[in-house]
Short mmCIF file of C-alpha atoms and ligand atoms in Angstrom, two decimals:
data_model
loop_
_atom_site.label_atom_id
_atom_site.label_comp_id
_atom_site.label_asym_id
_atom_site.label_seq_id
_atom_site.Cartn_x
_atom_site.Cartn_y
_atom_site.Cartn_z
CA MET A 20 -7.27 18.24 19.62
CA ALA A 21 -4.61 20.32 21.12
CA GLY A 22 -3.02 22.93 18.65
CA LEU A 23 -4.71 21.59 15.46
CA SER A 24 -6.64 23.91 13.20
CA PRO A 25 -8.24 23.19 9.67
CA ALA A 26 -5.84 23.17 6.85
CA ALA A 27 -6.16 25.97 4.45
CA SER A 28 -8.25 25.41 1.39
CA GLU A 29 -5.31 24.56 -0.61
CA VAL A 30 -1.99 23.67 0.76
CA ASN A 31 1.35 24.15 -0.88
CA LEU A 32 3.54 21.35 -1.23
CA LYS A 33 7.38 21.71 -1.33
CA ASN A 34 9.92 19.37 0.36
CA ILE A 35 8.30 16.04 0.60
CA LEU A 36 9.66 12.83 2.66
CA VAL A 37 7.97 9.66 1.28
CA THR A 38 8.77 6.65 3.46
CA GLY A 39 8.59 3.41 1.80
CA GLY A 40 8.70 4.84 -1.84
CA ALA A 41 10.33 1.90 -3.41
CA GLY A 42 7.40 -0.48 -2.54
CA PHE A 43 4.33 -0.96 -4.65
CA ILE A 44 2.02 1.81 -3.51
CA GLY A 45 4.95 4.16 -2.31
CA SER A 46 6.63 3.80 -5.97
CA ASN A 47 3.36 4.50 -7.90
CA PHE A 48 2.67 7.58 -5.59
CA VAL A 49 6.22 9.23 -5.94
CA ARG A 50 5.67 8.63 -9.96
CA TYR A 51 2.05 10.36 -9.40
CA LEU A 52 3.20 12.99 -7.47
CA LEU A 53 6.09 14.03 -9.65
CA GLU A 54 3.54 14.42 -12.42
CA VAL A 55 1.01 16.22 -10.82
CA GLU A 56 3.14 18.59 -8.63
CA PRO A 57 5.82 20.37 -10.76
CA ASN A 58 7.49 22.42 -7.84
CA ILE A 59 7.84 19.71 -5.14
CA HIS A 60 11.21 17.75 -4.44
CA ILE A 61 10.60 13.96 -3.09
CA PHE A 62 13.09 12.56 -0.52
CA ASN A 63 12.41 8.95 -0.56
CA LEU A 64 13.44 6.74 2.48
CA ASP A 65 13.56 3.15 2.01
CA ALA A 66 15.23 0.31 3.44
CA LEU A 67 14.93 -1.81 0.26
CA THR A 68 13.50 -4.92 2.21
CA TYR A 69 12.47 -7.89 0.03
CA ALA A 70 9.57 -5.70 -0.91
CA GLY A 71 11.09 -2.84 -2.13
CA SER A 72 13.33 -2.12 -5.50
CA LEU A 73 15.01 0.29 -7.19
CA GLU A 74 13.23 -1.13 -10.53
CA ASN A 75 10.28 0.24 -9.42
CA LEU A 76 11.69 3.73 -9.84
CA LYS A 77 13.46 3.29 -12.99
CA ASP A 78 10.86 5.44 -15.32
CA LEU A 79 10.14 8.42 -13.02
CA PRO A 80 9.20 11.58 -14.80
CA ASP A 81 11.64 14.49 -14.05
CA SER A 82 13.69 12.20 -11.87
CA LYS A 83 16.11 15.12 -10.79
CA ARG A 84 13.39 16.08 -8.30
CA HIS A 85 13.75 12.65 -6.85
CA THR A 86 16.30 11.77 -4.15
CA PHE A 87 16.44 8.25 -3.11
CA ILE A 88 17.94 7.57 0.45
CA GLN A 89 18.50 3.77 1.43
CA GLY A 90 17.68 3.52 5.30
CA ASP A 91 15.66 2.38 7.82
CA ILE A 92 12.76 4.38 9.23
CA CYS A 93 13.62 3.36 13.09
CA ASP A 94 16.98 5.25 12.41
CA ARG A 95 15.98 8.16 14.50
CA THR A 96 19.02 10.22 13.92
CA LEU A 97 18.85 9.66 10.31
CA VAL A 98 15.21 10.84 10.03
CA GLU A 99 15.72 14.02 11.85
CA ASP A 100 18.70 14.84 9.73
CA LEU A 101 16.57 14.35 6.77
CA LEU A 102 13.84 16.33 8.20
CA ARG A 103 16.18 19.41 9.13
CA ARG A 104 18.66 19.32 6.11
CA HIS A 105 16.05 19.30 3.59
CA GLN A 106 13.61 21.49 5.19
CA ILE A 107 10.88 18.72 4.77
CA ASP A 108 7.29 20.28 5.24
CA THR A 109 5.41 17.07 4.54
CA VAL A 110 6.02 13.50 5.55
CA ILE A 111 4.10 10.56 3.78
CA HIS A 112 4.54 7.55 5.63
CA PHE A 113 4.04 4.55 3.49
CA ALA A 114 6.91 2.19 4.89
CA ALA A 115 5.62 -0.88 6.38
CA GLU A 116 5.71 -4.76 6.53
CA SER A 117 2.71 -5.16 4.78
CA HIS A 118 1.82 -8.92 3.91
CA VAL A 119 -0.52 -10.60 6.11
CA ASP A 120 0.70 -14.16 5.29
CA ARG A 121 4.07 -13.06 6.52
CA SER A 122 2.87 -11.64 9.67
CA ILE A 123 1.42 -14.95 10.49
CA LEU A 124 4.56 -16.86 9.83
CA GLY A 125 6.75 -13.94 11.66
CA PRO A 126 5.35 -10.95 13.28
CA ALA A 127 8.41 -9.62 14.92
CA PRO A 128 9.46 -7.34 11.91
CA PHE A 129 5.96 -5.92 11.63
CA ILE A 130 6.46 -4.81 15.35
CA GLN A 131 9.89 -3.05 14.56
CA THR A 132 8.78 -1.19 11.39
CA ASN A 133 4.98 -0.73 11.80
CA VAL A 134 5.01 0.25 15.53
CA VAL A 135 8.58 1.23 16.40
CA GLY A 136 9.35 2.99 12.93
CA THR A 137 6.19 4.89 13.17
CA PHE A 138 6.94 6.05 16.43
CA ALA A 139 10.53 7.13 15.32
CA LEU A 140 9.12 9.06 12.47
CA LEU A 141 6.60 10.82 14.81
CA ASP A 142 8.86 11.66 17.39
CA ALA A 143 11.56 12.93 15.07
CA ALA A 144 9.03 15.19 13.20
CA SER A 145 7.89 16.40 16.71
CA GLN A 146 11.44 17.16 17.44
CA VAL A 147 12.33 19.24 14.49
CA TRP A 148 9.10 20.68 13.91
CA LEU A 149 7.50 21.32 17.18
CA ARG A 150 10.27 21.56 19.60
CA GLU A 151 12.86 23.19 17.47
CA GLY A 152 10.38 25.28 15.63
CA ASN A 153 11.71 24.19 12.43
CA ALA A 154 8.76 24.43 10.11
CA SER A 155 7.57 26.30 6.99
CA ALA A 156 5.22 29.11 7.68
CA GLU A 157 2.27 27.12 6.20
CA GLY A 158 2.83 24.68 8.66
CA PRO A 159 4.05 20.99 8.32
CA ARG A 160 2.06 17.85 7.86
CA PHE A 161 2.69 14.18 8.57
CA HIS A 162 0.28 11.95 6.42
CA HIS A 163 -0.06 8.21 7.46
CA ILE A 164 -1.11 5.51 5.20
CA SER A 165 -3.01 2.68 6.82
CA THR A 166 -5.54 -0.05 5.91
CA ASP A 167 -9.06 -1.17 6.25
CA GLU A 168 -7.63 -4.21 8.00
CA VAL A 169 -7.78 -2.26 11.40
CA TYR A 170 -11.56 -2.41 11.32
CA GLY A 171 -11.68 -6.34 11.32
CA SER A 172 -13.84 -8.34 9.53
CA LEU A 173 -17.65 -7.76 8.32
CA GLY A 174 -20.46 -10.28 8.28
CA PRO A 175 -22.55 -10.86 5.54
CA GLY A 176 -25.18 -8.30 6.16
CA ASP A 177 -22.97 -5.56 7.88
CA PRO A 178 -22.77 -2.27 6.78
CA PRO A 179 -19.29 -1.23 5.46
CA PHE A 180 -16.50 0.21 7.66
CA SER A 181 -16.71 4.02 8.25
CA GLU A 182 -14.36 6.21 9.67
CA VAL A 183 -16.05 5.75 13.28
CA THR A 184 -16.12 1.70 12.95
CA PRO A 185 -14.28 0.81 16.30
CA TYR A 186 -10.93 -0.74 15.53
CA ALA A 187 -10.99 -4.55 16.09
CA PRO A 188 -7.76 -5.91 14.22
CA ASN A 189 -7.31 -9.75 13.79
CA SER A 190 -3.96 -10.39 12.23
CA PRO A 191 -0.52 -9.58 13.57
CA TYR A 192 -0.10 -7.01 10.54
CA ALA A 193 -3.46 -5.22 11.33
CA ALA A 194 -2.90 -5.10 14.72
CA THR A 195 0.49 -3.37 14.16
CA LYS A 196 -1.18 -0.90 11.74
CA ALA A 197 -3.97 -0.24 14.11
CA ALA A 198 -1.30 0.63 16.89
CA SER A 199 0.50 2.84 14.26
CA ASP A 200 -2.61 4.80 13.72
CA GLN A 201 -3.40 5.16 17.25
CA LEU A 202 0.44 6.55 17.95
CA VAL A 203 -0.38 9.08 15.03
CA ARG A 204 -3.51 10.31 16.72
CA ALA A 205 -1.89 10.64 20.09
CA TYR A 206 1.08 12.61 18.72
CA GLY A 207 -1.61 15.13 17.21
CA HIS A 208 -3.75 15.12 20.45
CA THR A 209 -0.99 15.37 22.83
CA TYR A 210 1.54 17.40 20.99
CA GLY A 211 -0.32 19.03 18.30
CA LEU A 212 1.32 17.26 15.59
CA PRO A 213 -0.36 18.06 12.27
CA PHE A 214 -1.46 15.11 10.68
CA THR A 215 -3.80 13.36 8.44
CA LEU A 216 -4.82 9.61 8.04
CA THR A 217 -6.08 7.63 5.50
CA ASN A 218 -7.30 3.90 5.74
CA CYS A 219 -7.38 2.12 2.39
CA SER A 220 -8.70 -1.22 0.74
CA ASN A 221 -6.86 -3.62 -1.25
CA ASN A 222 -4.72 -2.14 -3.94
CA TYR A 223 -3.62 -3.94 -7.09
CA GLY A 224 -1.96 -2.59 -10.24
CA PRO A 225 1.55 -2.07 -11.72
CA TYR A 226 4.93 -2.89 -9.38
CA GLN A 227 2.71 -5.21 -6.87
CA PHE A 228 5.18 -7.60 -5.36
CA PRO A 229 3.75 -11.12 -6.28
CA GLU A 230 3.44 -12.29 -3.02
CA LYS A 231 -0.21 -10.71 -2.95
CA LEU A 232 -3.15 -12.12 -4.52
CA ILE A 233 -3.28 -10.60 -8.12
CA PRO A 234 0.24 -10.52 -9.07
CA LEU A 235 0.92 -14.02 -7.78
CA MET A 236 -2.09 -15.27 -9.82
CA ILE A 237 -1.06 -13.42 -12.79
CA LEU A 238 2.60 -14.76 -12.71
CA ASN A 239 1.74 -18.30 -11.55
CA ALA A 240 -0.76 -18.61 -14.45
CA LEU A 241 1.84 -17.31 -16.90
CA GLN A 242 4.11 -20.09 -15.92
CA GLY A 243 1.64 -22.80 -15.72
CA LYS A 244 1.96 -23.01 -12.13
CA PRO A 245 -1.04 -23.81 -9.62
CA LEU A 246 -3.43 -21.06 -8.47
CA PRO A 247 -3.29 -21.39 -4.70
CA VAL A 248 -6.95 -19.98 -3.49
CA TYR A 249 -7.25 -20.17 0.02
CA GLY A 250 -10.15 -21.72 2.08
CA ASP A 251 -13.60 -21.68 -0.01
CA GLY A 252 -12.44 -18.49 -2.07
CA MET A 253 -15.23 -16.79 -1.04
CA GLN A 254 -13.69 -14.08 1.05
CA VAL A 255 -14.39 -10.40 -0.24
CA ARG A 256 -11.84 -7.54 -0.43
CA ASP A 257 -12.73 -3.92 -1.85
CA TRP A 258 -10.47 -3.79 -4.61
CA LEU A 259 -8.84 -0.38 -5.48
CA TYR A 260 -6.75 0.41 -8.60
CA VAL A 261 -3.25 1.88 -7.02
CA VAL A 262 -3.44 5.13 -9.26
CA ASP A 263 -6.81 5.75 -7.66
CA HIS A 264 -5.31 5.38 -4.04
CA CYS A 265 -2.49 7.89 -5.16
CA GLU A 266 -4.97 10.48 -6.36
CA ALA A 267 -7.04 10.01 -3.22
CA VAL A 268 -3.94 10.61 -0.90
CA HIS A 269 -3.09 13.71 -3.08
CA LEU A 270 -6.18 15.37 -2.51
CA VAL A 271 -6.10 14.69 1.19
CA LEU A 272 -2.72 16.18 1.34
CA ARG A 273 -4.17 19.29 -0.44
CA LYS A 274 -7.48 19.74 1.04
CA GLY A 275 -7.79 17.27 3.73
CA ARG A 276 -8.52 18.68 7.19
CA LEU A 277 -5.81 18.25 10.05
CA GLY A 278 -6.35 15.74 12.54
CA GLU A 279 -8.99 13.70 10.22
CA THR A 280 -9.40 10.23 8.99
CA TYR A 281 -10.38 9.59 5.62
CA ASN A 282 -11.59 6.01 4.26
CA ILE A 283 -10.44 5.40 0.76
CA GLY A 284 -12.25 2.13 -1.15
CA GLY A 285 -13.07 0.90 -4.52
CA ASN A 286 -16.53 0.03 -4.42
CA ASN A 287 -15.65 -3.01 -5.82
CA GLN A 288 -16.28 -6.42 -3.72
CA PRO A 289 -15.99 -9.40 -5.76
CA ALA A 290 -14.98 -12.71 -3.81
CA ASN A 291 -11.30 -14.13 -4.25
CA LEU A 292 -12.40 -16.84 -6.49
CA GLU A 293 -14.12 -14.49 -9.00
CA ILE A 294 -11.09 -12.22 -9.13
CA VAL A 295 -9.03 -15.23 -9.75
CA GLN A 296 -11.26 -16.40 -12.69
CA GLU A 297 -11.32 -13.03 -14.07
CA ILE A 298 -7.50 -12.97 -14.32
CA CYS A 299 -7.56 -16.09 -16.13
CA ALA A 300 -10.29 -14.98 -18.57
CA ILE A 301 -8.07 -12.22 -19.44
CA LEU A 302 -4.99 -14.11 -19.85
CA ASP A 303 -6.88 -16.51 -22.11
CA GLU A 304 -7.91 -13.72 -24.34
CA LEU A 305 -4.35 -11.78 -24.25
CA VAL A 306 -2.10 -14.87 -24.50
CA PRO A 307 -4.30 -16.99 -26.86
CA TYR A 308 -1.18 -19.34 -27.86
CA SER A 309 -0.64 -20.02 -24.11
CA ALA A 310 0.21 -23.68 -23.39
CA HIS A 311 -1.58 -23.29 -20.11
CA ARG A 312 -5.08 -22.13 -21.50
CA PRO A 313 -7.70 -22.25 -20.17
CA HIS A 314 -5.68 -20.67 -17.43
CA ALA A 315 -8.71 -21.57 -14.94
CA LYS A 316 -7.61 -25.17 -14.95
CA LEU A 317 -4.65 -24.22 -12.59
CA VAL A 318 -6.83 -23.00 -9.76
CA GLN A 319 -6.21 -25.17 -6.48
CA MET A 320 -8.46 -24.99 -3.34
CA VAL A 321 -5.70 -24.83 -0.52
CA ALA A 322 -5.65 -24.69 3.28
CA ASP A 323 -7.06 -21.51 4.59
CA ARG A 324 -5.16 -18.59 6.14
CA PRO A 325 -5.40 -18.65 9.89
CA GLY A 326 -7.88 -16.10 11.52
CA HIS A 327 -8.74 -15.11 7.84
CA ASP A 328 -10.71 -11.91 7.72
CA ARG A 329 -13.95 -12.74 5.76
CA ARG A 330 -14.91 -9.66 4.19
CA TYR A 331 -13.97 -5.96 3.93
CA GLY A 332 -15.98 -3.30 2.41
CA MET A 333 -15.23 0.73 2.72
CA ASP A 334 -17.87 3.44 3.04
CA ILE A 335 -16.16 6.28 1.38
CA ASN A 336 -18.95 8.76 1.69
CA LYS A 337 -16.61 11.36 3.66
CA ILE A 338 -13.85 11.64 1.23
CA GLN A 339 -16.49 11.73 -1.56
CA THR A 340 -18.57 14.60 -0.36
CA GLU A 341 -15.70 16.61 1.49
CA LEU A 342 -13.05 16.27 -1.22
CA GLY A 343 -15.04 15.08 -4.18
CA TRP A 344 -13.00 11.86 -4.64
CA LYS A 345 -14.16 8.60 -6.10
CA PRO A 346 -12.31 5.77 -7.86
CA ARG A 347 -12.05 5.88 -11.60
CA HIS A 348 -11.60 2.25 -12.08
CA ASP A 349 -13.62 -0.71 -11.61
CA THR A 350 -11.96 -4.45 -11.52
CA ALA A 351 -13.10 -5.29 -15.13
CA ASN A 352 -10.57 -2.18 -16.67
CA GLY A 353 -8.23 -1.98 -13.55
CA LEU A 354 -7.65 -5.93 -13.78
CA ARG A 355 -7.23 -5.69 -17.75
CA ASP A 356 -4.68 -2.94 -17.37
CA THR A 357 -2.85 -4.65 -14.59
CA VAL A 358 -2.51 -7.89 -16.76
CA LYS A 359 -1.19 -5.86 -19.48
CA TRP A 360 1.30 -3.92 -17.48
CA TYR A 361 2.72 -7.48 -16.32
CA LEU A 362 2.81 -8.90 -19.77
CA ALA A 363 4.72 -5.73 -20.75
CA HIS A 364 7.27 -5.82 -18.01
CA ARG A 365 8.95 -9.37 -18.28
CA ALA A 366 12.38 -7.84 -17.07
CA TRP A 367 10.85 -6.52 -13.92
CA ILE A 368 9.26 -9.97 -13.47
CA GLU A 369 12.46 -11.75 -13.96
CA THR A 370 14.47 -9.82 -11.44
CA ILE A 371 11.88 -10.40 -8.75
CA LEU A 372 11.49 -14.17 -9.40
CA SER A 373 15.01 -14.50 -9.64
CA ARG A 374 15.52 -13.67 -5.91
CA ARG A 375 16.29 -16.42 -3.54
CA GLU A 376 14.53 -14.76 -0.79
CA TYR A 377 11.13 -14.72 -2.95
CA ASN A 378 11.65 -18.45 -3.84
CA GLN A 379 12.17 -19.34 -0.25
CA TRP A 380 9.12 -17.47 0.68
CA VAL A 381 6.66 -19.45 -1.93
CA ASP A 382 8.08 -22.75 -0.54
CA GLN A 383 7.61 -21.71 3.02
CA ASN A 384 3.95 -20.34 2.46
CA TYR A 385 2.55 -22.78 -0.02
CA GLY A 386 4.83 -25.97 0.74
CA GLU A 387 3.03 -26.04 4.34
CA ARG A 388 -0.33 -25.82 2.18
CA GLY A 389 0.54 -28.60 0.25
CA VAL A 390 0.35 -26.90 -3.10
CA LYS A 391 1.61 -29.15 -5.85
CA GLU A 392 3.33 -28.06 -9.38
P1 NAD B 426 5.00 -3.03 -0.13
O1 NAD B 426 5.30 -4.01 1.00
O2 NAD B 426 4.90 -3.27 -1.35
O3 NAD B 426 6.23 -1.87 0.42
C1 NAD B 426 6.73 -1.45 1.64
C2 NAD B 426 7.94 -0.61 1.38
O4 NAD B 426 8.42 -0.34 2.73
C3 NAD B 426 9.12 -1.47 0.51
O5 NAD B 426 9.92 -0.62 -0.43
C4 NAD B 426 9.87 -1.31 1.86
O6 NAD B 426 11.46 -1.55 1.43
C5 NAD B 426 9.76 -0.36 2.78
N1 NAD B 426 10.05 -0.47 4.20
C6 NAD B 426 9.81 -1.64 4.96
N2 NAD B 426 10.41 -1.72 6.10
C7 NAD B 426 11.16 -0.33 6.21
C8 NAD B 426 11.84 0.37 7.30
N3 NAD B 426 12.07 -0.29 8.45
N4 NAD B 426 12.44 1.44 6.85
C9 NAD B 426 12.07 1.86 5.61
N5 NAD B 426 11.68 1.15 4.56
C10 NAD B 426 11.00 0.13 4.74
O7 NAD B 426 3.78 -2.33 0.92
P2 NAD B 426 2.56 -1.71 0.00
O8 NAD B 426 1.57 -2.78 -0.53
O9 NAD B 426 3.03 -0.41 -0.90
O10 NAD B 426 1.95 -0.68 1.19
C11 NAD B 426 2.29 0.84 1.35
C12 NAD B 426 1.76 1.03 2.67
O11 NAD B 426 0.38 1.17 2.39
C13 NAD B 426 1.75 0.22 3.95
O12 NAD B 426 1.69 1.07 5.01
C14 NAD B 426 0.61 -0.58 3.94
O13 NAD B 426 0.13 -0.76 5.32
C15 NAD B 426 -0.43 0.19 3.19
N6 NAD B 426 -1.44 -0.26 2.63
C16 NAD B 426 -1.37 -1.31 1.62
C17 NAD B 426 -2.50 -1.70 1.09
C18 NAD B 426 -2.44 -2.87 -0.12
O14 NAD B 426 -3.27 -3.27 -0.53
N7 NAD B 426 -1.16 -3.15 -0.64
C19 NAD B 426 -3.76 -1.43 1.16
C20 NAD B 426 -3.98 -0.31 2.17
C21 NAD B 426 -2.89 0.29 2.76
O1 DAU B 427 -7.06 -4.61 2.74
C1 DAU B 427 -5.72 -4.04 2.77
C2 DAU B 427 -4.73 -4.97 2.99
O2 DAU B 427 -4.72 -5.93 1.71
C3 DAU B 427 -3.45 -4.31 3.19
O3 DAU B 427 -3.63 -3.59 4.34
C4 DAU B 427 -2.39 -5.00 3.12
O4 DAU B 427 -1.10 -4.64 3.12
C5 DAU B 427 -2.33 -6.05 1.59
O5 DAU B 427 -1.40 -7.09 1.47
C6 DAU B 427 -3.69 -6.51 1.56
O6 DAU B 427 -4.06 -7.62 2.55
P1 DAU B 427 -4.82 -9.09 2.13
O7 DAU B 427 -4.37 -10.20 2.99
O8 DAU B 427 -6.25 -8.87 1.71
O9 DAU B 427 -4.04 -9.28 0.40
P2 DAU B 427 -3.32 -10.60 -0.16
O10 DAU B 427 -3.11 -10.22 -1.70
O11 DAU B 427 -2.42 -11.34 0.58
O12 DAU B 427 -4.79 -11.33 -0.24
C7 DAU B 427 -5.91 -10.98 -0.70
C8 DAU B 427 -7.02 -12.16 -0.33
O13 DAU B 427 -6.67 -13.09 -1.33
C9 DAU B 427 -7.06 -12.58 1.13
O14 DAU B 427 -8.57 -13.02 1.21
C10 DAU B 427 -6.49 -14.02 0.90
C11 DAU B 427 -6.48 -14.32 -0.28
N1 DAU B 427 -5.16 -15.30 -1.18
C12 DAU B 427 -4.12 -14.53 -0.99
C13 DAU B 427 -2.92 -15.14 -1.49
C14 DAU B 427 -1.65 -14.36 -1.38
C15 DAU B 427 -5.49 -16.52 -1.45
O15 DAU B 427 -6.57 -16.93 -1.70
N2 DAU B 427 -4.48 -17.13 -2.10
C16 DAU B 427 -3.12 -16.54 -1.87
O16 DAU B 427 -2.25 -17.04 -2.39
#
């Protein structure tokens, strides 16, 4: 790649721009990075869409090293100004429209944020770092957060996705993430923008917005509502506890080679129905006086997601052998910790569930599937 060279063995991080840091993974990452990096300052740019919330950033350690900016990544002037004014040396780009079902019902915001927004960030970084030469002596870095969904769907006997698996995105969401990955590569190849890229599997854990499978099931079960499982429930995802993802991204930032992609996954591949049943069993145990026990009786098989990918699985050999990362949690302990977190954060749940936008989404997505309470 033009102008790219391997990173030094350990990179010094200083002024970081995190995009989407009020969302699920972004807020976990901000919290994690403040804990493990005592000398950095994080500038957190987030538009606070339905998926973002300042509630996710309330308990930050050493919060004076965190500055929140409400704004859109598509706002090129704002992004350039942040890069220059705060002498940003590292961009970590989480901001995205991230929910597959929403992308099926309305793809336009996905094109705007995931494609146009990523382009705006890349071009602003190229302007400030490369064309104006406004970069730290050690060299800047653009880290792009992506997904396993860019690789498409696996058949039952297929080997897991590796970094050289051809892209074959199936949903509008996956297609926009694939486009953003390709733009990142193109900016590295053509202009020499120093980048790293990670493709990760399904995350779960604290602060996940309850439109995604695991928090939706926990919250519905607690309220005695139906647990809607799409199709036959035998679809497989490679579940990863969110803190493990944060650790992996941090390692790539510090030691990953520029211009490289690393796959991240959980080595956890139960079918959706098994995950839901496991959550129900944990709730039966942790909430023994619930009127809704056994929670598994709330499971309702519903109409499938159009174009539903059958199976994902990540080959994590590269990040394991090069950087020494592997997941610390399996679904047994990760799910238990997650259920406990939601049980202990009723106020957070109330705030999210009371939003009109959330309830409209539930009616739109599940009403059409004939889910009855
Ligand atoms: P999320 O939906 O919880 O959070 C997205 C955040 O981005 C929100 O805070 C939102 O306000 C912000 N945002 C959206 N549009 C914006 C814009 N135009 N400008 C500024 N901010 C904007 O998403 P997540 O689950 O935390 O995912 C974060 C990233 O990780 C995404 O890029 C996603 O593709 C990727 N990813 C997610 C998973 C997963 O399982 N959740 C797995 C692999 C990769
Ligand atoms: O694979 C990584 C991707 O994981 C990320 O890139 C996405 O941002 C993230 O949203 C997630 O996508 P999924 O579509 O896999 O996640 P979701 O939680 O929406 O669904 C997980 C599985 O559960 C999927 O097979 C669909 C199924 N499902 C989901 C919901 C919301 C149900 O059966 N019922 C439901 O109500």
